Amino acid sequence: MRVQEIVERALAASTADGCVVIAEESSSANLRWASNTLTTNGVSHGRQVVVVATVDGAQGTATGVLSRSNPDPEQLDAIVAEATAAARDNEPADDAMPFVTAAEAGPSGDWAAEPARTSIGVFQDVAQALGAAFGAARDDDRLLFGFAEHTLSTVYLGTSAGLRLRHEQPTGRLELNAKSTDYSRSAWAGAATRDFADLDVTTLDADLIERLGWAQRRLDLPAGRYEVVLPPTAVADLMINAYWSTAGRDAIEGRTVFSAPGGRTRLGEKLTELPVSLRSDPAAPGLECCPFETAATSDSTSSVFDNGLAIGGTDWIRDGVLTNLMHSRWSAREYGAEGPTPGADNLVMSVPDPVGDLGDLIRRTERGLLLTCLWYIREVDAQTLLLTGLTRDGVYLVENGEVVGAVNNFRFNESPVDMLGRLIEVGRAERALPREWADWFTRVAMPPVRVADFNMSSVSAAT
């Protein structure tokens, strides 16, 4: 059965007062390699169906949600009936609102079009470039490990209020890890892409060769606070955490780093003296993402009642000032926000006059650490957004504008919001792949930054 027919059949089968059906079809291709040799490749397909039933009652509107992977068409009626039964058993939802109207909805692709599909052919040029990199690595006594993945997902959203929306989303990434043959030196690089046509394996490999060269000299440094240079990939891993903490409801209720005493928030507060902008926008060039809300559950940032709601461009930080917090239609009304501000699946950090690229920031550093990637990041305290994590595959000492050697790994304790206040310089934003959050969030453009007093809380034995 076609995906569109699944949506229509489920909506027709509903006996609830309201119904939303989200059907997503995905195809994924992957390529893996180890020790300078391609090892595996494969293609997979999947389908996910979510049914949200709403039932009106004297006390309000309740919801029931049921999701299934790859359901048979004959199972649809049962899925809808179970979602409706769950709604009849549940208490009224706090966030109940009328369904999104056509006037409130985001733009749609061609509803009648078939789901997009990828294939292993998307890696044709990448595989050839990897072959050349493998040959060079063998000649230089290096080992290359990594994988590439490409996914095409098409979501179809239908509601009993009449919405029919479709969006097609390509997502690609490549991660490359280089090691010396004795495994004493290691470096990582990654890149995000929509179709692999713009992915330059040769440049990634050249960066790794340079970093392994830096690691010919090994230095041990103690824990402490250091000036650090962070490349775009490490900045992305930290700022995504800040973005995920912008729920307006949580801030008003005093539970996040953006809370202020007395049920207030930090909206309007200058977080950094530099004119930093942090923005999401489904139309951002090269980072395009779904322009309407798809929510299988309600939480602090989204609501099942907002399914289909248009997502526009939003400045979260503008000229260094906290400008917006994330609100559903219900939380915007409940907490007096100007309007709903749904989040998009991309993020851009920039300044109007960047000082250059990563190399320029290194050359402007008298003494500090270059942290090429961060790993295993976990939240310690939501109210300060204190994070802890490890450095990995490349910490280097910079002296007088040059990298002079590799340094031991550290555990760090740092808040990205507090860090904004200690920015020294910000470079030119470029598309980057976060390492820790690459499974979840790949559409980012971030600048390299230079930061004072980055807290390396202890030396780590992690390799």
Coordinates of C-alpha atoms in Angstrom, one line a residue:
M1 CA 0.0 0.0 0.0
R2 CA 1.3 3.5 -0.9
V3 CA 2.2 5.7 2.1
Q4 CA -0.5 8.2 1.2
E5 CA -3.1 5.5 1.2
I6 CA -2.0 4.5 4.7
V7 CA -2.6 8.0 5.9
E8 CA -6.0 8.2 4.3
R9 CA -7.1 4.7 5.4
A10 CA -6.1 5.4 9.0
L11 CA -8.0 8.8 9.0
A12 CA -11.0 7.2 7.5
A13 CA -11.0 4.4 10.1
S14 CA -10.9 6.8 13.0
T15 CA -14.0 7.2 15.3
A16 CA -12.2 9.7 17.5
D17 CA -13.2 13.4 17.6
G18 CA -9.8 14.2 16.0
C19 CA -7.0 12.2 14.4
V20 CA -3.5 12.9 13.1
V21 CA -1.5 10.4 11.1
I22 CA 2.2 10.7 10.5
A23 CA 3.7 8.2 8.1
E24 CA 7.4 8.3 7.4
E25 CA 9.2 6.1 4.9
S26 CA 13.0 5.9 4.9
S27 CA 15.8 4.3 2.9
S28 CA 19.3 4.2 4.1
A29 CA 22.7 3.2 2.5
N30 CA 25.9 2.7 4.3
L31 CA 29.5 2.1 3.7
R32 CA 32.1 1.0 6.3
W33 CA 35.9 0.6 6.2
A34 CA 38.7 -0.5 8.5
S35 CA 42.5 -0.7 8.3
N36 CA 42.5 0.8 4.8
T37 CA 39.9 -1.6 3.4
L38 CA 36.2 -1.4 2.6
T39 CA 34.5 -3.9 4.8
T40 CA 30.7 -3.7 4.4
N41 CA 28.0 -1.9 2.6
G42 CA 24.2 -2.2 2.7
V43 CA 20.8 -0.7 2.0
S44 CA 17.8 -0.8 4.2
H45 CA 14.2 0.4 4.0
G46 CA 11.7 1.1 6.8
R47 CA 8.2 2.7 7.4
Q48 CA 6.9 4.2 10.6
V49 CA 3.3 5.1 11.3
V50 CA 2.1 7.2 14.2
V51 CA -1.6 7.7 15.0
V52 CA -2.7 10.5 17.4
A53 CA -6.3 10.2 18.4
T54 CA -8.1 13.0 20.4
V55 CA -11.3 12.6 22.3
D56 CA -13.3 15.5 23.7
G57 CA -14.9 15.4 27.1
A58 CA -16.5 17.5 29.7
Q59 CA -13.1 18.2 31.4
G60 CA -11.2 18.8 28.1
T61 CA -9.6 16.9 25.3
A62 CA -7.5 13.7 25.8
T63 CA -5.0 12.1 23.5
G64 CA -3.9 8.6 22.7
V65 CA -0.8 7.9 20.6
L66 CA 0.2 4.6 19.0
S67 CA 3.2 4.0 16.7
R68 CA 4.2 0.9 14.7
S69 CA 7.1 0.1 12.4
N70 CA 6.3 -1.5 9.1
P71 CA 2.6 -2.2 9.9
D72 CA 0.6 -4.4 7.5
P73 CA -2.3 -2.5 5.9
E74 CA -4.8 -4.8 7.7
Q75 CA -3.3 -3.8 11.0
L76 CA -4.2 -0.1 10.5
D77 CA -7.8 -0.3 11.8
A78 CA -6.5 -2.0 15.0
I79 CA -3.8 0.7 15.5
V80 CA -6.4 3.5 15.1
A81 CA -8.8 1.7 17.5
E82 CA -6.1 1.3 20.1
A83 CA -5.0 4.9 19.9
T84 CA -8.7 6.0 20.3
A85 CA -9.2 3.6 23.2
A86 CA -6.1 5.1 24.9
A87 CA -7.5 8.6 24.4
R88 CA -10.8 7.6 26.0
D89 CA -8.9 6.2 29.1
N90 CA -6.5 9.2 29.5
E91 CA -6.9 12.4 31.5
P92 CA -7.4 15.6 29.4
A93 CA -4.2 16.9 27.9
D94 CA -2.7 20.2 29.3
D95 CA -1.7 21.3 25.8
A96 CA -5.0 20.8 24.1
M97 CA -5.6 23.2 21.2
P98 CA -7.7 23.1 18.0
F99 CA -5.8 21.3 15.2
V100 CA -3.6 23.4 12.9
T101 CA -5.5 25.1 10.0
A102 CA -4.4 25.4 6.4
A103 CA -3.6 29.1 7.1
E104 CA -1.3 28.1 10.0
A105 CA 0.4 25.2 8.3
G106 CA 3.9 25.1 6.7
P107 CA 4.6 24.6 3.0
S108 CA 4.2 21.2 1.6
G109 CA 5.9 19.2 -1.1
D110 CA 3.9 17.2 -3.7
W111 CA 1.5 15.0 -1.7
A112 CA 1.1 12.6 -4.6
A113 CA 4.8 12.0 -5.1
E114 CA 6.3 8.7 -4.2
P115 CA 8.9 8.5 -1.3
A116 CA 12.4 9.3 -2.2
R117 CA 14.9 6.5 -2.1
T118 CA 18.6 6.3 -1.9
S119 CA 21.0 3.6 -3.0
I120 CA 24.6 2.5 -2.6
G121 CA 25.3 4.4 -5.8
V122 CA 25.3 7.7 -3.9
F123 CA 28.8 6.7 -2.7
Q124 CA 30.3 6.2 -6.1
D125 CA 32.6 9.2 -6.1
V126 CA 33.3 8.9 -2.3
A127 CA 34.4 5.2 -2.7
Q128 CA 36.8 6.2 -5.4
A129 CA 38.3 9.0 -3.3
L130 CA 38.5 6.6 -0.3
G131 CA 40.4 4.1 -2.5
A132 CA 43.0 6.7 -3.2
A133 CA 43.2 7.7 0.5
F134 CA 43.6 4.0 1.5
G135 CA 46.5 3.6 -1.0
A136 CA 48.3 6.7 0.4
A137 CA 47.7 5.6 4.0
R138 CA 49.3 2.2 3.3
D139 CA 52.4 4.0 1.8
D140 CA 52.6 6.3 4.9
D141 CA 52.0 3.6 7.5
R142 CA 48.7 5.0 8.5
L143 CA 45.3 3.2 9.1
L144 CA 42.0 4.7 8.1
F145 CA 38.7 3.6 9.7
G146 CA 35.2 5.0 9.4
F147 CA 31.8 4.9 7.7
A148 CA 29.5 6.9 5.5
E149 CA 25.7 6.9 5.7
H150 CA 23.0 8.4 3.5
T151 CA 19.3 8.5 4.4
L152 CA 16.3 9.7 2.5
S153 CA 13.2 10.1 4.6
T154 CA 9.8 11.3 3.3
V155 CA 7.2 12.2 5.9
Y156 CA 3.4 12.4 5.0
L157 CA 1.2 14.1 7.6
G158 CA -2.6 14.1 7.5
T159 CA -5.1 15.4 10.0
S160 CA -8.9 15.1 10.3
A161 CA -8.9 18.9 10.0
G162 CA -7.9 18.4 6.3
L163 CA -4.1 19.0 6.3
R164 CA -2.1 17.0 3.9
L165 CA 1.7 17.8 4.1
R166 CA 4.7 16.1 2.7
H167 CA 8.5 16.7 3.2
E168 CA 11.5 14.9 1.8
Q169 CA 14.7 15.0 3.8
P170 CA 18.1 13.9 2.7
T171 CA 20.7 13.3 5.4
G172 CA 24.3 12.3 4.9
R173 CA 27.5 12.1 6.9
L174 CA 31.0 10.7 6.7
E175 CA 33.3 10.1 9.7
L176 CA 37.0 9.3 9.1
N177 CA 39.4 8.2 11.8
A178 CA 43.2 8.0 11.2
K179 CA 45.6 6.1 13.4
S180 CA 49.3 5.4 13.3
T181 CA 50.1 1.7 12.8
D182 CA 51.2 1.3 16.4
Y183 CA 47.9 3.0 17.5
S184 CA 49.7 5.6 19.6
R185 CA 48.4 8.5 17.5
S186 CA 44.8 9.1 16.4
A187 CA 42.8 11.9 14.8
W188 CA 39.1 12.3 13.7
A189 CA 37.3 14.3 11.0
G190 CA 33.7 14.3 9.9
A191 CA 31.5 16.0 7.4
A192 CA 27.8 16.4 6.8
T193 CA 26.1 16.5 3.4
R194 CA 22.8 16.2 1.6
D195 CA 24.0 14.1 -1.3
F196 CA 27.8 13.5 -1.1
A197 CA 28.3 15.6 -4.2
D198 CA 30.0 18.2 -2.1
L199 CA 32.0 16.0 0.2
D200 CA 35.8 16.2 -0.2
V201 CA 37.5 13.1 1.2
T202 CA 41.0 14.3 0.1
T203 CA 40.7 17.5 2.2
L204 CA 39.5 15.5 5.2
D205 CA 42.4 13.1 4.9
A206 CA 44.9 15.9 4.5
D207 CA 43.6 17.4 7.8
L208 CA 44.2 14.1 9.5
I209 CA 47.7 13.7 8.1
E210 CA 48.5 17.1 9.5
R211 CA 47.1 16.2 12.9
L212 CA 49.0 12.9 13.1
G213 CA 52.1 14.9 12.3
W214 CA 51.5 17.2 15.2
A215 CA 51.2 14.2 17.4
Q216 CA 54.8 13.1 16.7
R217 CA 55.6 15.1 19.8
R218 CA 53.7 14.1 23.0
L219 CA 53.3 16.5 26.0
D220 CA 51.6 15.9 29.3
L221 CA 49.7 18.7 30.9
P222 CA 47.8 18.9 34.2
A223 CA 44.1 19.6 34.7
G224 CA 43.2 23.3 34.9
R225 CA 41.6 26.2 33.1
Y226 CA 43.1 26.8 29.6
E227 CA 42.5 29.2 26.8
V228 CA 41.2 26.9 24.0
V229 CA 40.6 27.0 20.3
L230 CA 37.5 25.0 19.3
P231 CA 36.9 24.0 15.6
P232 CA 33.3 24.2 14.2
T233 CA 32.6 20.5 15.0
A234 CA 33.3 21.0 18.7
V235 CA 31.4 24.3 18.9
A236 CA 28.5 22.4 17.3
D237 CA 28.5 19.7 20.0
L238 CA 28.3 22.4 22.7
M239 CA 25.8 24.8 21.1
I240 CA 23.3 22.1 20.2
N241 CA 23.0 21.5 23.9
A242 CA 22.2 25.1 24.4
Y243 CA 19.6 25.0 21.6
W244 CA 18.0 21.9 23.2
S245 CA 17.6 23.9 26.4
T246 CA 15.5 26.8 25.0
A247 CA 12.1 25.4 26.1
G248 CA 10.2 28.5 27.2
R249 CA 8.0 26.6 29.6
D250 CA 10.9 25.0 31.4
A251 CA 12.7 28.4 31.7
I252 CA 9.6 30.0 33.2
E253 CA 9.2 27.2 35.7
G254 CA 12.8 27.7 36.8
R255 CA 14.3 24.5 35.5
T256 CA 16.9 25.7 32.9
V257 CA 19.9 27.8 32.4
F258 CA 17.6 30.4 30.8
S259 CA 15.5 30.8 34.0
A260 CA 15.5 33.9 36.2
P261 CA 14.2 34.3 39.7
G262 CA 10.5 34.9 40.3
G263 CA 9.1 32.9 37.3
R264 CA 10.9 35.1 34.8
T265 CA 13.4 34.2 32.1
R266 CA 16.7 35.6 30.9
L267 CA 15.1 36.9 27.6
G268 CA 16.7 40.2 26.8
E269 CA 19.9 39.4 28.7
K270 CA 23.2 39.9 26.9
L271 CA 25.0 36.5 27.1
T272 CA 28.2 37.6 25.3
E273 CA 29.8 41.0 24.5
L274 CA 30.4 39.7 21.0
P275 CA 27.6 40.1 18.4
V276 CA 26.9 36.4 18.2
S277 CA 23.8 35.1 16.4
L278 CA 22.3 31.7 17.0
R279 CA 19.5 30.9 14.6
S280 CA 17.5 28.1 13.1
D281 CA 15.7 28.3 9.8
P282 CA 14.3 25.5 7.6
A283 CA 15.2 27.5 4.5
A284 CA 18.9 28.0 5.5
P285 CA 20.9 27.3 2.3
G286 CA 22.5 23.8 2.4
L287 CA 20.8 23.0 5.7
E288 CA 17.2 22.8 4.5
C289 CA 14.9 20.9 6.8
C290 CA 11.2 20.2 7.4
P291 CA 9.2 23.5 7.4
F292 CA 6.3 22.1 9.5
E293 CA 5.9 20.5 12.9
T294 CA 5.8 16.7 13.3
A295 CA 5.3 15.7 16.9
A296 CA 4.6 12.1 18.0
T297 CA 4.5 13.2 21.6
S298 CA 4.0 16.4 23.5
D299 CA 6.8 17.8 25.6
S300 CA 8.2 21.2 26.7
T301 CA 9.0 22.3 23.2
S302 CA 6.3 20.8 21.0
S303 CA 2.7 19.5 21.0
V304 CA 0.8 16.8 19.1
F305 CA -1.9 19.5 18.6
D306 CA 0.7 21.5 16.6
N307 CA 1.3 18.9 13.9
G308 CA 1.6 20.7 10.6
L309 CA 2.3 24.1 12.1
A310 CA 4.6 26.2 10.0
I311 CA 8.2 26.5 11.2
G312 CA 9.9 29.8 10.3
G313 CA 13.3 31.3 10.9
T314 CA 14.0 32.2 14.5
D315 CA 16.8 34.1 16.2
W316 CA 17.5 32.5 19.6
I317 CA 20.4 34.8 20.2
R318 CA 20.8 38.0 18.3
D319 CA 23.8 40.4 18.7
G320 CA 24.7 38.4 21.8
V321 CA 21.3 38.8 23.4
L322 CA 18.9 36.0 24.3
T323 CA 16.0 36.8 22.0
N324 CA 13.6 33.9 21.9
L325 CA 12.7 30.7 23.7
M326 CA 10.9 27.7 22.2
H327 CA 7.1 27.7 22.6
S328 CA 4.3 25.5 21.2
R329 CA 1.0 27.3 20.5
W330 CA -0.3 26.3 23.9
S331 CA 2.7 27.3 25.9
A332 CA 2.9 30.7 24.0
R333 CA -0.7 31.4 25.0
E334 CA -0.3 30.0 28.6
Y335 CA 2.9 31.9 29.3
G336 CA 2.2 35.1 27.4
A337 CA 4.8 34.7 24.6
E338 CA 4.2 36.7 21.5
G339 CA 3.5 33.6 19.5
P340 CA 4.6 30.0 18.9
T341 CA 8.3 29.6 18.2
P342 CA 8.8 26.0 17.1
G343 CA 12.4 24.7 16.7
A344 CA 13.8 23.6 13.4
D345 CA 16.1 20.7 12.7
N346 CA 19.1 23.0 12.0
L347 CA 21.3 25.6 13.7
V348 CA 23.6 28.3 12.6
M349 CA 26.0 30.3 14.8
S350 CA 27.7 33.3 13.3
V351 CA 29.0 36.9 13.8
P352 CA 28.9 39.8 11.3
D353 CA 32.7 40.2 11.2
P354 CA 34.5 36.9 11.7
V355 CA 38.2 36.9 12.3
G356 CA 39.0 34.1 9.8
D357 CA 39.1 30.3 9.8
L358 CA 40.5 27.8 12.3
G359 CA 44.0 28.3 11.1
D360 CA 43.7 32.0 11.6
L361 CA 42.5 31.5 15.2
I362 CA 45.5 29.2 15.9
R363 CA 47.9 31.7 14.5
R364 CA 46.4 34.4 16.8
T365 CA 46.8 32.2 19.9
E366 CA 49.9 32.9 22.1
R367 CA 49.4 29.8 24.3
G368 CA 46.4 27.5 24.5
L369 CA 44.9 24.2 23.6
L370 CA 43.3 23.1 20.3
L371 CA 40.4 20.7 21.0
T372 CA 39.6 19.1 17.7
C373 CA 36.6 17.0 19.0
L374 CA 34.6 16.4 22.2
W375 CA 33.0 13.1 23.1
Y376 CA 30.6 11.5 25.6
I377 CA 28.9 14.7 26.6
R378 CA 26.4 14.5 29.4
E379 CA 24.4 17.1 31.3
V380 CA 25.4 17.6 35.0
D381 CA 23.1 20.5 36.0
A382 CA 20.2 21.8 33.9
Q383 CA 20.0 25.1 35.8
T384 CA 23.5 26.1 34.7
L385 CA 23.7 23.7 31.7
L386 CA 26.9 22.4 33.1
L387 CA 28.1 19.6 30.8
T388 CA 30.8 17.0 31.3
G389 CA 32.6 15.0 28.6
L390 CA 35.9 13.9 27.3
T391 CA 38.3 15.1 24.7
R392 CA 39.3 12.5 22.1
D393 CA 41.4 12.0 19.0
G394 CA 43.2 15.2 19.1
V395 CA 44.2 17.7 21.9
Y396 CA 47.1 19.9 20.9
L397 CA 49.2 22.6 22.5
V398 CA 49.5 25.9 20.6
E399 CA 52.4 28.2 21.4
N400 CA 53.1 31.5 19.6
G401 CA 50.6 30.7 16.9
E402 CA 51.8 27.2 16.1
V403 CA 50.8 23.7 17.1
V404 CA 53.8 22.2 19.0
G405 CA 52.6 18.8 20.0
A406 CA 49.7 16.5 21.1
V407 CA 48.5 16.6 24.7
N408 CA 46.9 14.0 27.0
N409 CA 43.1 13.8 27.0
F410 CA 41.0 15.5 29.6
R411 CA 37.6 15.3 31.2
F412 CA 36.0 18.8 30.9
N413 CA 33.2 20.5 32.9
E414 CA 31.8 23.4 31.0
S415 CA 28.6 25.3 30.3
P416 CA 28.1 26.4 26.7
V417 CA 26.0 29.4 27.9
D418 CA 28.6 30.4 30.4
M419 CA 31.3 29.9 27.7
L420 CA 29.6 32.5 25.5
G421 CA 30.5 35.1 28.0
R422 CA 34.2 34.1 27.8
L423 CA 34.5 34.2 24.0
I424 CA 37.6 36.0 22.9
E425 CA 37.3 35.6 19.1
V426 CA 34.8 34.1 16.7
G427 CA 35.8 32.9 13.2
R428 CA 33.8 32.3 10.0
A429 CA 30.9 29.8 10.2
E430 CA 31.0 26.7 8.0
R431 CA 29.0 23.6 7.7
A432 CA 30.2 21.1 10.4
L433 CA 29.4 17.7 11.7
P434 CA 29.1 17.4 15.5
R435 CA 30.8 14.3 16.7
E436 CA 28.7 13.4 19.8
W437 CA 25.3 14.3 18.3
A438 CA 25.9 13.2 14.7
D439 CA 23.3 10.5 15.1
W440 CA 20.6 13.1 15.9
F441 CA 21.6 16.5 14.6
T442 CA 23.7 17.0 11.5
R443 CA 22.4 20.3 9.9
V444 CA 24.7 22.9 11.5
A445 CA 27.0 25.7 10.5
M446 CA 29.3 26.8 13.2
P447 CA 32.4 29.0 13.5
P448 CA 35.7 28.2 15.2
V449 CA 36.1 30.1 18.4
R450 CA 38.8 31.1 20.9
V451 CA 37.6 30.9 24.6
A452 CA 39.2 31.8 27.9
D453 CA 39.3 29.6 31.0
F454 CA 37.9 26.4 29.5
N455 CA 37.7 24.0 32.5
M456 CA 39.6 20.8 32.1
S457 CA 38.5 19.2 35.4
S458 CA 40.8 16.2 35.3
V459 CA 43.3 14.3 33.2
S460 CA 41.7 11.4 31.4
A461 CA 43.2 8.0 30.4
A462 CA 40.7 7.7 27.6
T463 CA 42.3 7.1 24.2

